[in-house]
């Protein structure tokens, strides 16, 4: 989500058409415009732009898959290769 206003304790954030207040007490004064990872209405960390974009694309891909739409373009980097498994699963 992107912070659109904050008082240092909570922030009004948006993602797509959704807007909601989230706690920012775990973060060190995130600025307006910062992209944050939100879990259960709490911003848990500030994201770099590239990471925020990748997360947004993955969420869009999941939404497309769940709604029966083509999602290949969202996961083009995975098509044609084996997924990298954690060491304990190899």
Short mmCIF file of C-alpha atoms in Angstrom, two decimals:
data_model
loop_
_atom_site.label_atom_id
_atom_site.label_comp_id
_atom_site.label_asym_id
_atom_site.label_seq_id
_atom_site.Cartn_x
_atom_site.Cartn_y
_atom_site.Cartn_z
CA UNK A 1 0.00 0.00 0.00
CA UNK A 2 1.07 3.61 -0.43
CA UNK A 3 0.88 6.09 2.44
CA UNK A 4 -1.21 9.10 1.45
CA UNK A 5 -1.29 10.78 4.87
CA UNK A 6 0.07 9.97 8.31
CA UNK A 7 0.24 11.31 11.85
CA UNK A 8 3.13 9.02 12.81
CA UNK A 9 0.90 6.52 14.61
CA UNK A 10 -1.48 5.57 11.84
CA UNK A 11 -1.58 6.26 8.15
CA UNK A 12 -4.23 6.44 5.49
CA UNK A 13 -2.98 4.09 2.80
CA UNK A 14 -4.23 3.06 -0.61
CA UNK A 15 -3.78 0.20 -3.01
CA UNK A 16 -5.81 0.30 -6.19
CA UNK A 17 -9.29 1.45 -5.21
CA UNK A 18 -8.93 0.42 -1.56
CA UNK A 19 -8.17 3.01 1.13
CA UNK A 20 -7.82 2.25 4.81
CA UNK A 21 -6.10 3.32 7.98
CA UNK A 22 -3.20 1.17 9.16
CA UNK A 23 -0.88 1.35 12.14
CA UNK A 24 2.64 2.58 11.35
CA UNK A 25 3.93 2.20 14.91
CA UNK A 26 6.36 -0.57 13.89
CA UNK A 27 8.08 1.77 11.42
CA UNK A 28 10.37 4.74 11.95
CA UNK A 29 8.32 7.68 10.63
CA UNK A 30 7.55 6.51 7.09
CA UNK A 31 6.90 9.49 4.78
CA UNK A 32 3.87 10.20 2.66
CA UNK A 33 4.36 8.37 -0.63
CA UNK A 34 6.22 5.46 0.95
CA UNK A 35 5.13 2.00 -0.13
CA UNK A 36 4.57 -0.33 2.82
CA UNK A 37 3.88 -4.02 3.30
CA UNK A 38 0.65 -4.28 5.33
CA UNK A 39 -0.47 -7.28 7.36
CA UNK A 40 -3.66 -7.22 9.44
CA UNK A 41 -3.91 -3.41 9.27
CA UNK A 42 -0.31 -2.91 10.39
CA UNK A 43 2.49 -1.64 8.18
CA UNK A 44 5.33 -4.06 8.88
CA UNK A 45 8.02 -2.60 6.63
CA UNK A 46 8.79 -0.01 3.99
CA UNK A 47 9.25 -1.43 0.48
CA UNK A 48 11.59 -0.35 -2.28
CA UNK A 49 9.75 0.57 -5.49
CA UNK A 50 10.93 -2.54 -7.38
CA UNK A 51 9.85 -4.87 -4.58
CA UNK A 52 6.46 -3.13 -4.30
CA UNK A 53 5.98 -3.54 -8.07
CA UNK A 54 6.80 -7.26 -7.94
CA UNK A 55 4.37 -7.80 -5.06
CA UNK A 56 1.64 -5.86 -6.89
CA UNK A 57 2.18 -7.93 -10.04
CA UNK A 58 2.01 -11.18 -8.05
CA UNK A 59 -1.22 -10.08 -6.37
CA UNK A 60 -2.69 -9.10 -9.74
CA UNK A 61 -1.70 -12.51 -11.11
CA UNK A 62 -3.33 -14.32 -8.20
CA UNK A 63 -6.49 -12.25 -8.66
CA UNK A 64 -6.55 -13.13 -12.37
CA UNK A 65 -6.05 -16.84 -11.63
CA UNK A 66 -8.74 -16.90 -8.95
CA UNK A 67 -11.19 -15.25 -11.32
CA UNK A 68 -10.48 -17.64 -14.20
CA UNK A 69 -8.51 -15.17 -16.33
CA UNK A 70 -5.22 -15.76 -18.11
CA UNK A 71 -2.41 -15.12 -15.64
CA UNK A 72 0.65 -16.25 -17.64
CA UNK A 73 1.85 -12.70 -18.28
CA UNK A 74 2.09 -12.06 -14.54
CA UNK A 75 4.40 -15.03 -14.05
CA UNK A 76 6.37 -14.96 -17.31
CA UNK A 77 9.64 -15.37 -15.41
CA UNK A 78 8.44 -18.78 -14.13
CA UNK A 79 7.26 -20.22 -17.45
CA UNK A 80 9.67 -22.72 -18.97
CA UNK A 81 11.83 -23.30 -15.92
CA UNK A 82 11.70 -25.36 -12.79
CA UNK A 83 10.88 -23.40 -9.64
CA UNK A 84 13.74 -22.94 -7.21
CA UNK A 85 12.97 -25.01 -4.15
CA UNK A 86 14.40 -24.36 -0.71
CA UNK A 87 17.30 -26.68 0.13
CA UNK A 88 15.23 -28.80 2.54
CA UNK A 89 12.72 -29.60 -0.24
CA UNK A 90 15.26 -30.66 -2.88
#
